Amino acid sequence: MSTAANKPATIHLSDYQPPAFLISDVQLTVELGEENTLITSLLEFKRNAVDARQVRLHGENLALKNLSVNGIPVPPTEYTLSTTELCFLAPDDDFTVQIVTEIKPQENTALEGLYKSSGNFCTQCEAEGFRKITYFLDRPDVMATFTTTIIGDPDKYPFMLSNGNLDGQGLLHDGRQFYRWVDPHPKPAYLFALVAGDLACVEDEFVTMSDRRIKLQIFVEKGNENKCAHAMTSLKKSMKWDEEKYGREYDLDIFMIVAVGDFNMGAMENKGLNVFNSKYVLASTETATDADYDGIESVIAHEYFHNWTGNRITCRDWFQLTLKEGLTVFRDQQFSADMNSAAVKRIEDVQRLRAAQYPEDAGPLAHPIQPQSYVEINNFYTATVYEKGAEVIRMIHTMVGEDRFRKGMDLYFDRHDGQAVTTEEFVKAIEDGADIDLTQFRRWYLQAGTPEISVSDMYDGDSKTYHLTITQKNGKAEDLSDPLHIPVRMGLLGQNGADLLETETGDGSVLLDLTEKTQKFTFENIAEKPVPSLFRGFSAPIKLSKNPSDDAIDLLFKKDSDLFNRWEAGQRLATKILVDLTDTFGTDKSANNLPEYYLEAFAELMNDHDLDPAFRAAAMTLPGESYIGQQMQVVDVDAIHHSRKSSAKAIGLRFEKELQEIYDRNLGQKDYGRRKLKNTALSYLAATGKEDYISLSANQYKTATTMTDRVAALAKLVETDHSAREEALEDFYSRWEKDQLVIDKWFTLQAVSSRDKAMKDVERLLSHSAFTLLNPNRVRSLVGAFAAGNAVHFHAKSGKGYQFLSDQILALNKTNPQIAARLVSPLGQWRRYDADRQQLMKTELSRILEEENLSNHVYEMASKSLDN
Ligand code: BES
Ligand code: ZN
């Protein structure tokens, strides 16, 4: 904990030193108790730096009960203890250390280290939580084999789980039970896990490519056994996919997943024992939406894929985080694209990148995917490290193609299995294995900011040549950066919309290597003046400013053979219209007229039955408010909201008949895409404000057989002040009162409503009996959803929204600093707003910084948000 006057230390990548000592083996005994939990660890040490004398172990909030070296107790005069370290002298090159610590997991509200959730013990050790369990070299380049013995009351904790394979279990003389687990794969402490509780277990099996039978177990709270099927299927698909796509086989006899209700993150890849936020395990059609199903599939895959990209090969230090996270996000994206509609998946990935990463990269907390410094590592599990990190891997994949990428990955696994490595070692392995020069490409790891691309063109009809000039500029204010190596996948469309380029791949696309600040590309034998389709499939995480394809953007919207770019064209077109419309806000100019060329293209798409319905739904959806805001000099939340709302209304009125038809035709369909299309139609119909469609929503709410349909309908009702609103909200609450994950949705729907009373609603919900700051999902469902998803009310001119958020941050700072810190970023966007709002937001950031016992987590986020 720190105050502004007592600044916490900054850790720099340039200060990295290999560990002075290594630990090769850990024998851990954990005696679980209601008052105290006792941890005894026996560590095999090895000197790693010739001149090292002092052993310095990490430890926080621990009561040290005993320290012995080579079996001899060390008296307190011969060790030193601080709030973060235990230091003593090494007797030799090799020695053993026994440490006994005592902790109180039941009082742990930060949910890091060993804690309790619904009466069960569980752990979260990444990044630096193991040091809250016992003293250790808690850094990822210290890898050890672990044997874990868990001891406790068999009635309270019939299941006792840890990493590796089960090596024994039984009863002790005193009536307590023990389970012993052996993990033969050396791992850093952050991958350690322990779970104990009275759980239900769902079991299955997977036969690997070399015919090994793996036991699969999902542990959930009793009563939830019937909500594990989708998670289990997703796990088996992931295991199969990693074998087929990357040749990676699972390496223990058992793979366990535990779902817990209190979890700071989404899920955690502990070796052989993944711990999940129950949100990413539990699903039934009545309680989970289609989006929830997708989330489960991708998070299960993500954590499973870490077994190779993260666990077998891990990070040397936390600056290398994108080594495992960027790569594993890329892998889970590939997996989901293979399992579902690839184009729709790509659209969703890009939407997420733009919504979360672009603002981060343009704001005070911008950092390269490999940061150079941090105060609190937990603040660096960011959209940049994850999503932009995945885009960087994807660009390499795009440049070398599927087969060579696989060769690069094979070499990476061969060369570094069992090691803790750097991103540089990854890039080198890909370079060697895939046979590509990535010298310039490496800059992506070191430069922050979203590159801005501008393009001009020239067609010479006489020589039938087409010239394209592409310029790149780093998006950060002063552009002192070196040019990046940017892969530009593109095609040329004729006036009828057909691809003009004949290419090897047959998809009408070529790949250009943009390596200079400004570069000219020439195309020969182009029969007519083409329309360029640039960055197909979003081949690089850049911002494309106005460019020649904008002049025929409706052609791209109607005809581009690249579905991503077809969607993108529709978004660009709509964004331009919506931004222009913000000018009419507050004037008496009618905003209900959308340009005819847009409506025409919209109609064409809406009625194109050859297209995947999920794609059609995505392409019919207007860009979100925050994306529109990103295109404005000063974000005007009210004007944006008005312009989007009135445009939706205009579309609803214009196409009322067609939308009703779509609604009727897709009602009651099992297909995910058709459900999405139907609910998109419902949105537009509801936007007309007609009473008929309030009834339609109310009726859909009442008769829904899936949570997708129920939530879609309720979301429409929650936007109104109609009596049907309260009726449905009450019904929803009483129907699902016992299901925490569903009640989270109930909070969120109200938190993001744009109706006038929303701020009051949110304040009232804060004192609702079901609200608690101690459960991260609940905090996200109300506070997080409000700050990130309710622009109009969060940015209310009164400043009440800002105050509300900082009040919650300060309260959470005391119990769960990680969650508190993650809520700061909306305030950090102050530069994007008008002067009054800027002042109000800065006032709240200063108020946060004045708090006496500010955690390092919140301190870093708030101080950087204010100063940088
Ligand atoms: N290793 C992380 C979990 C984690 C994050 C632990 C931060 C400690 C601090 C895990 O693999 C992960 O990335 N989880 C994501 C979900 C994933 C699908 C991107 C998460 O929890 O949000
Ligand atoms: Zn991860």
PDB file of N, CA and C in Angstrom, residues 735-803:
ATOM      1  N   ARG A 735     -37.819 -15.225 -11.048  1.00  0.00           N
ATOM      2  CA  ARG A 735     -37.582 -16.479 -11.755  1.00  0.00           C
ATOM      3  C   ARG A 735     -36.152 -17.006 -11.551  1.00  0.00           C
ATOM      4  N   TRP A 736     -35.172 -16.090 -11.488  1.00  0.00           N
ATOM      5  CA  TRP A 736     -33.774 -16.523 -11.492  1.00  0.00           C
ATOM      6  C   TRP A 736     -33.006 -16.142 -10.238  1.00  0.00           C
ATOM      7  N   GLU A 737     -33.752 -15.762  -9.215  1.00  0.00           N
ATOM      8  CA  GLU A 737     -33.152 -15.279  -7.969  1.00  0.00           C
ATOM      9  C   GLU A 737     -31.982 -16.124  -7.477  1.00  0.00           C
ATOM     10  N   LYS A 738     -32.062 -17.428  -7.668  1.00  0.00           N
ATOM     11  CA  LYS A 738     -31.053 -18.322  -7.109  1.00  0.00           C
ATOM     12  C   LYS A 738     -29.864 -18.520  -8.048  1.00  0.00           C
ATOM     13  N   ASP A 739     -29.941 -17.977  -9.226  1.00  0.00           N
ATOM     14  CA  ASP A 739     -28.863 -18.203 -10.188  1.00  0.00           C
ATOM     15  C   ASP A 739     -28.034 -16.925 -10.358  1.00  0.00           C
ATOM     16  N   GLN A 740     -26.891 -16.902  -9.686  1.00  0.00           N
ATOM     17  CA  GLN A 740     -26.076 -15.681  -9.640  1.00  0.00           C
ATOM     18  C   GLN A 740     -25.730 -15.142 -11.024  1.00  0.00           C
ATOM     19  N   LEU A 741     -25.397 -16.051 -11.934  1.00  0.00           N
ATOM     20  CA  LEU A 741     -24.973 -15.595 -13.265  1.00  0.00           C
ATOM     21  C   LEU A 741     -26.113 -14.926 -14.016  1.00  0.00           C
ATOM     22  N   VAL A 742     -27.316 -15.406 -13.781  1.00  0.00           N
ATOM     23  CA  VAL A 742     -28.467 -14.795 -14.458  1.00  0.00           C
ATOM     24  C   VAL A 742     -28.793 -13.458 -13.799  1.00  0.00           C
ATOM     25  N   ILE A 743     -28.662 -13.400 -12.496  1.00  0.00           N
ATOM     26  CA  ILE A 743     -28.943 -12.134 -11.798  1.00  0.00           C
ATOM     27  C   ILE A 743     -27.916 -11.065 -12.221  1.00  0.00           C
ATOM     28  N   ASP A 744     -26.709 -11.480 -12.539  1.00  0.00           N
ATOM     29  CA  ASP A 744     -25.733 -10.522 -13.092  1.00  0.00           C
ATOM     30  C   ASP A 744     -26.302  -9.831 -14.345  1.00  0.00           C
ATOM     31  N   LYS A 745     -26.983 -10.606 -15.160  1.00  0.00           N
ATOM     32  CA  LYS A 745     -27.564 -10.026 -16.383  1.00  0.00           C
ATOM     33  C   LYS A 745     -28.638  -8.994 -16.029  1.00  0.00           C
ATOM     34  N   TRP A 746     -29.375  -9.302 -15.003  1.00  0.00           N
ATOM     35  CA  TRP A 746     -30.451  -8.412 -14.534  1.00  0.00           C
ATOM     36  C   TRP A 746     -29.859  -7.061 -14.101  1.00  0.00           C
ATOM     37  N   PHE A 747     -28.753  -7.128 -13.393  1.00  0.00           N
ATOM     38  CA  PHE A 747     -28.085  -5.880 -12.990  1.00  0.00           C
ATOM     39  C   PHE A 747     -27.572  -5.128 -14.220  1.00  0.00           C
ATOM     40  N   THR A 748     -26.927  -5.865 -15.122  1.00  0.00           N
ATOM     41  CA  THR A 748     -26.322  -5.205 -16.283  1.00  0.00           C
ATOM     42  C   THR A 748     -27.358  -4.520 -17.167  1.00  0.00           C
ATOM     43  N   LEU A 749     -28.451  -5.208 -17.430  1.00  0.00           N
ATOM     44  CA  LEU A 749     -29.478  -4.620 -18.298  1.00  0.00           C
ATOM     45  C   LEU A 749     -29.918  -3.262 -17.781  1.00  0.00           C
ATOM     46  N   GLN A 750     -30.063  -3.141 -16.478  1.00  0.00           N
ATOM     47  CA  GLN A 750     -30.498  -1.871 -15.904  1.00  0.00           C
ATOM     48  C   GLN A 750     -29.365  -0.851 -15.878  1.00  0.00           C
ATOM     49  N   ALA A 751     -28.141  -1.364 -15.704  1.00  0.00           N
ATOM     50  CA  ALA A 751     -26.985  -0.456 -15.633  1.00  0.00           C
ATOM     51  C   ALA A 751     -26.699   0.215 -16.971  1.00  0.00           C
ATOM     52  N   VAL A 752     -27.034  -0.432 -18.076  1.00  0.00           N
ATOM     53  CA  VAL A 752     -26.699   0.149 -19.380  1.00  0.00           C
ATOM     54  C   VAL A 752     -27.888   0.829 -20.051  1.00  0.00           C
ATOM     55  N   SER A 753     -29.004   0.883 -19.360  1.00  0.00           N
ATOM     56  CA  SER A 753     -30.179   1.524 -19.956  1.00  0.00           C
ATOM     57  C   SER A 753     -29.940   3.018 -20.146  1.00  0.00           C
ATOM     58  N   SER A 754     -30.446   3.544 -21.246  1.00  0.00           N
ATOM     59  CA  SER A 754     -30.231   4.962 -21.506  1.00  0.00           C
ATOM     60  C   SER A 754     -31.403   5.803 -21.011  1.00  0.00           C
ATOM     61  N   ARG A 755     -32.399   5.171 -20.419  1.00  0.00           N
ATOM     62  CA  ARG A 755     -33.563   5.983 -20.014  1.00  0.00           C
ATOM     63  C   ARG A 755     -33.158   6.983 -18.928  1.00  0.00           C
ATOM     64  N   ASP A 756     -33.930   8.061 -18.818  1.00  0.00           N
ATOM     65  CA  ASP A 756     -33.547   9.183 -17.960  1.00  0.00           C
ATOM     66  C   ASP A 756     -33.222   8.780 -16.524  1.00  0.00           C
ATOM     67  N   LYS A 757     -33.977   7.833 -16.016  1.00  0.00           N
ATOM     68  CA  LYS A 757     -33.804   7.475 -14.603  1.00  0.00           C
ATOM     69  C   LYS A 757     -32.633   6.530 -14.342  1.00  0.00           C
ATOM     70  N   ALA A 758     -31.840   6.244 -15.346  1.00  0.00           N
ATOM     71  CA  ALA A 758     -30.836   5.179 -15.200  1.00  0.00           C
ATOM     72  C   ALA A 758     -29.873   5.390 -14.031  1.00  0.00           C
ATOM     73  N   MET A 759     -29.405   6.623 -13.859  1.00  0.00           N
ATOM     74  CA  MET A 759     -28.448   6.866 -12.761  1.00  0.00           C
ATOM     75  C   MET A 759     -29.091   6.541 -11.411  1.00  0.00           C
ATOM     76  N   LYS A 760     -30.325   6.965 -11.257  1.00  0.00           N
ATOM     77  CA  LYS A 760     -31.061   6.663 -10.017  1.00  0.00           C
ATOM     78  C   LYS A 760     -31.220   5.156  -9.842  1.00  0.00           C
ATOM     79  N   ASP A 761     -31.532   4.482 -10.947  1.00  0.00           N
ATOM     80  CA  ASP A 761     -31.678   3.021 -10.907  1.00  0.00           C
ATOM     81  C   ASP A 761     -30.389   2.381 -10.399  1.00  0.00           C
ATOM     82  N   VAL A 762     -29.284   2.851 -10.945  1.00  0.00           N
ATOM     83  CA  VAL A 762     -27.998   2.251 -10.596  1.00  0.00           C
ATOM     84  C   VAL A 762     -27.689   2.489  -9.114  1.00  0.00           C
ATOM     85  N   GLU A 763     -27.965   3.702  -8.650  1.00  0.00           N
ATOM     86  CA  GLU A 763     -27.716   3.983  -7.225  1.00  0.00           C
ATOM     87  C   GLU A 763     -28.590   3.115  -6.329  1.00  0.00           C
ATOM     88  N   ARG A 764     -29.823   2.942  -6.759  1.00  0.00           N
ATOM     89  CA  ARG A 764     -30.739   2.101  -5.984  1.00  0.00           C
ATOM     90  C   ARG A 764     -30.247   0.652  -5.989  1.00  0.00           C
ATOM     91  N   LEU A 765     -29.778   0.179  -7.135  1.00  0.00           N
ATOM     92  CA  LEU A 765     -29.325  -1.211  -7.235  1.00  0.00           C
ATOM     93  C   LEU A 765     -28.097  -1.473  -6.365  1.00  0.00           C
ATOM     94  N   LEU A 766     -27.324  -0.425  -6.146  1.00  0.00           N
ATOM     95  CA  LEU A 766     -26.132  -0.567  -5.312  1.00  0.00           C
ATOM     96  C   LEU A 766     -26.513  -1.007  -3.892  1.00  0.00           C
ATOM     97  N   SER A 767     -27.698  -0.610  -3.446  1.00  0.00           N
ATOM     98  CA  SER A 767     -28.098  -1.057  -2.104  1.00  0.00           C
ATOM     99  C   SER A 767     -29.112  -2.202  -2.157  1.00  0.00           C
ATOM    100  N   HIS A 768     -29.278  -2.785  -3.317  1.00  0.00           N
ATOM    101  CA  HIS A 768     -30.132  -3.974  -3.438  1.00  0.00           C
ATOM    102  C   HIS A 768     -29.526  -5.116  -2.615  1.00  0.00           C
ATOM    103  N   SER A 769     -30.396  -5.930  -2.030  1.00  0.00           N
ATOM    104  CA  SER A 769     -29.890  -6.991  -1.145  1.00  0.00           C
ATOM    105  C   SER A 769     -28.986  -7.976  -1.888  1.00  0.00           C
ATOM    106  N   ALA A 770     -29.152  -8.087  -3.192  1.00  0.00           N
ATOM    107  CA  ALA A 770     -28.320  -9.035  -3.946  1.00  0.00           C
ATOM    108  C   ALA A 770     -27.007  -8.413  -4.403  1.00  0.00           C
ATOM    109  N   PHE A 771     -26.812  -7.135  -4.130  1.00  0.00           N
ATOM    110  CA  PHE A 771     -25.559  -6.527  -4.569  1.00  0.00           C
ATOM    111  C   PHE A 771     -24.479  -6.667  -3.497  1.00  0.00           C
ATOM    112  N   THR A 772     -23.267  -6.979  -3.925  1.00  0.00           N
ATOM    113  CA  THR A 772     -22.128  -7.021  -3.004  1.00  0.00           C
ATOM    114  C   THR A 772     -20.855  -6.643  -3.755  1.00  0.00           C
ATOM    115  N   LEU A 773     -20.024  -5.874  -3.086  1.00  0.00           N
ATOM    116  CA  LEU A 773     -18.738  -5.514  -3.699  1.00  0.00           C
ATOM    117  C   LEU A 773     -17.739  -6.652  -3.583  1.00  0.00           C
ATOM    118  N   LEU A 774     -18.090  -7.688  -2.840  1.00  0.00           N
ATOM    119  CA  LEU A 774     -17.129  -8.768  -2.621  1.00  0.00           C
ATOM    120  C   LEU A 774     -17.111  -9.778  -3.770  1.00  0.00           C
ATOM    121  N   ASN A 775     -18.096  -9.730  -4.636  1.00  0.00           N
ATOM    122  CA  ASN A 775     -18.119 -10.661  -5.766  1.00  0.00           C
ATOM    123  C   ASN A 775     -17.782  -9.916  -7.061  1.00  0.00           C
ATOM    124  N   PRO A 776     -16.649 -10.267  -7.684  1.00  0.00           N
ATOM    125  CA  PRO A 776     -16.214  -9.529  -8.878  1.00  0.00           C
ATOM    126  C   PRO A 776     -17.242  -9.521 -10.010  1.00  0.00           C
ATOM    127  N   ASN A 777     -17.913 -10.641 -10.245  1.00  0.00           N
ATOM    128  CA  ASN A 777     -18.915 -10.659 -11.316  1.00  0.00           C
ATOM    129  C   ASN A 777     -20.026  -9.650 -11.048  1.00  0.00           C
ATOM    130  N   ARG A 778     -20.414  -9.554  -9.785  1.00  0.00           N
ATOM    131  CA  ARG A 778     -21.486  -8.622  -9.444  1.00  0.00           C
ATOM    132  C   ARG A 778     -21.020  -7.180  -9.640  1.00  0.00           C
ATOM    133  N   VAL A 779     -19.786  -6.913  -9.244  1.00  0.00           N
ATOM    134  CA  VAL A 779     -19.230  -5.565  -9.428  1.00  0.00           C
ATOM    135  C   VAL A 779     -19.204  -5.219 -10.917  1.00  0.00           C
ATOM    136  N   ARG A 780     -18.712  -6.162 -11.721  1.00  0.00           N
ATOM    137  CA  ARG A 780     -18.670  -5.922 -13.167  1.00  0.00           C
ATOM    138  C   ARG A 780     -20.073  -5.727 -13.732  1.00  0.00           C
ATOM    139  N   SER A 781     -21.036  -6.495 -13.199  1.00  0.00           N
ATOM    140  CA  SER A 781     -22.384  -6.454 -13.774  1.00  0.00           C
ATOM    141  C   SER A 781     -23.061  -5.112 -13.542  1.00  0.00           C
ATOM    142  N   LEU A 782     -22.725  -4.438 -12.460  1.00  0.00           N
ATOM    143  CA  LEU A 782     -23.371  -3.151 -12.190  1.00  0.00           C
ATOM    144  C   LEU A 782     -22.399  -1.986 -12.435  1.00  0.00           C
ATOM    145  N   VAL A 783     -21.330  -1.942 -11.678  1.00  0.00           N
ATOM    146  CA  VAL A 783     -20.419  -0.794 -11.738  1.00  0.00           C
ATOM    147  C   VAL A 783     -19.664  -0.776 -13.067  1.00  0.00           C
ATOM    148  N   GLY A 784     -19.083  -1.914 -13.428  1.00  0.00           N
ATOM    149  CA  GLY A 784     -18.310  -2.000 -14.674  1.00  0.00           C
ATOM    150  C   GLY A 784     -19.188  -1.755 -15.886  1.00  0.00           C
ATOM    151  N   ALA A 785     -20.361  -2.370 -15.900  1.00  0.00           N
ATOM    152  CA  ALA A 785     -21.263  -2.215 -17.039  1.00  0.00           C
ATOM    153  C   ALA A 785     -21.710  -0.767 -17.176  1.00  0.00           C
ATOM    154  N   PHE A 786     -21.982  -0.125 -16.061  1.00  0.00           N
ATOM    155  CA  PHE A 786     -22.406   1.282 -16.101  1.00  0.00           C
ATOM    156  C   PHE A 786     -21.296   2.171 -16.673  1.00  0.00           C
ATOM    157  N   ALA A 787     -20.087   2.016 -16.156  1.00  0.00           N
ATOM    158  CA  ALA A 787     -18.986   2.904 -16.571  1.00  0.00           C
ATOM    159  C   ALA A 787     -18.575   2.660 -18.019  1.00  0.00           C
ATOM    160  N   ALA A 788     -18.621   1.405 -18.452  1.00  0.00           N
ATOM    161  CA  ALA A 788     -18.131   1.097 -19.796  1.00  0.00           C
ATOM    162  C   ALA A 788     -19.249   1.038 -20.826  1.00  0.00           C
ATOM    163  N   GLY A 789     -20.497   0.888 -20.375  1.00  0.00           N
ATOM    164  CA  GLY A 789     -21.566   0.625 -21.331  1.00  0.00           C
ATOM    165  C   GLY A 789     -22.728   1.599 -21.282  1.00  0.00           C
ATOM    166  N   ASN A 790     -22.597   2.644 -20.486  1.00  0.00           N
ATOM    167  CA  ASN A 790     -23.688   3.616 -20.423  1.00  0.00           C
ATOM    168  C   ASN A 790     -23.128   5.020 -20.581  1.00  0.00           C
ATOM    169  N   ALA A 791     -22.677   5.329 -21.788  1.00  0.00           N
ATOM    170  CA  ALA A 791     -21.965   6.589 -22.030  1.00  0.00           C
ATOM    171  C   ALA A 791     -22.787   7.797 -21.589  1.00  0.00           C
ATOM    172  N   VAL A 792     -24.064   7.811 -21.957  1.00  0.00           N
ATOM    173  CA  VAL A 792     -24.885   8.990 -21.677  1.00  0.00           C
ATOM    174  C   VAL A 792     -24.937   9.304 -20.182  1.00  0.00           C
ATOM    175  N   HIS A 793     -25.123   8.290 -19.362  1.00  0.00           N
ATOM    176  CA  HIS A 793     -25.271   8.560 -17.931  1.00  0.00           C
ATOM    177  C   HIS A 793     -23.950   8.581 -17.184  1.00  0.00           C
ATOM    178  N   PHE A 794     -23.005   7.779 -17.621  1.00  0.00           N
ATOM    179  CA  PHE A 794     -21.695   7.842 -16.973  1.00  0.00           C
ATOM    180  C   PHE A 794     -21.101   9.236 -17.174  1.00  0.00           C
ATOM    181  N   HIS A 795     -21.290   9.780 -18.369  1.00  0.00           N
ATOM    182  CA  HIS A 795     -20.733  11.102 -18.669  1.00  0.00           C
ATOM    183  C   HIS A 795     -21.737  12.230 -18.431  1.00  0.00           C
ATOM    184  N   ALA A 796     -22.719  11.997 -17.592  1.00  0.00           N
ATOM    185  CA  ALA A 796     -23.713  13.046 -17.316  1.00  0.00           C
ATOM    186  C   ALA A 796     -23.006  14.335 -16.911  1.00  0.00           C
ATOM    187  N   LYS A 797     -23.515  15.440 -17.395  1.00  0.00           N
ATOM    188  CA  LYS A 797     -22.894  16.749 -17.156  1.00  0.00           C
ATOM    189  C   LYS A 797     -22.743  17.076 -15.683  1.00  0.00           C
ATOM    190  N   SER A 798     -23.621  16.515 -14.850  1.00  0.00           N
ATOM    191  CA  SER A 798     -23.569  16.786 -13.417  1.00  0.00           C
ATOM    192  C   SER A 798     -22.310  16.207 -12.777  1.00  0.00           C
ATOM    193  N   GLY A 799     -21.669  15.249 -13.446  1.00  0.00           N
ATOM    194  CA  GLY A 799     -20.505  14.596 -12.858  1.00  0.00           C
ATOM    195  C   GLY A 799     -20.873  13.460 -11.905  1.00  0.00           C
ATOM    196  N   LYS A 800     -22.174  13.207 -11.782  1.00  0.00           N
ATOM    197  CA  LYS A 800     -22.629  12.156 -10.844  1.00  0.00           C
ATOM    198  C   LYS A 800     -22.120  10.769 -11.215  1.00  0.00           C
ATOM    199  N   GLY A 801     -22.040  10.503 -12.510  1.00  0.00           N
ATOM    200  CA  GLY A 801     -21.578   9.198 -12.971  1.00  0.00           C
ATOM    201  C   GLY A 801     -20.126   8.973 -12.562  1.00  0.00           C
ATOM    202  N   TYR A 802     -19.331   9.996 -12.739  1.00  0.00           N
ATOM    203  CA  TYR A 802     -17.904   9.905 -12.381  1.00  0.00           C
ATOM    204  C   TYR A 802     -17.737   9.686 -10.878  1.00  0.00           C
ATOM    205  N   GLN A 803     -18.530  10.473 -10.121  1.00  0.00           N
ATOM    206  CA  GLN A 803     -18.457  10.362  -8.653  1.00  0.00           C
ATOM    207  C   GLN A 803     -18.835   8.958  -8.189  1.00  0.00           C
TER     208      GLN A 803
END
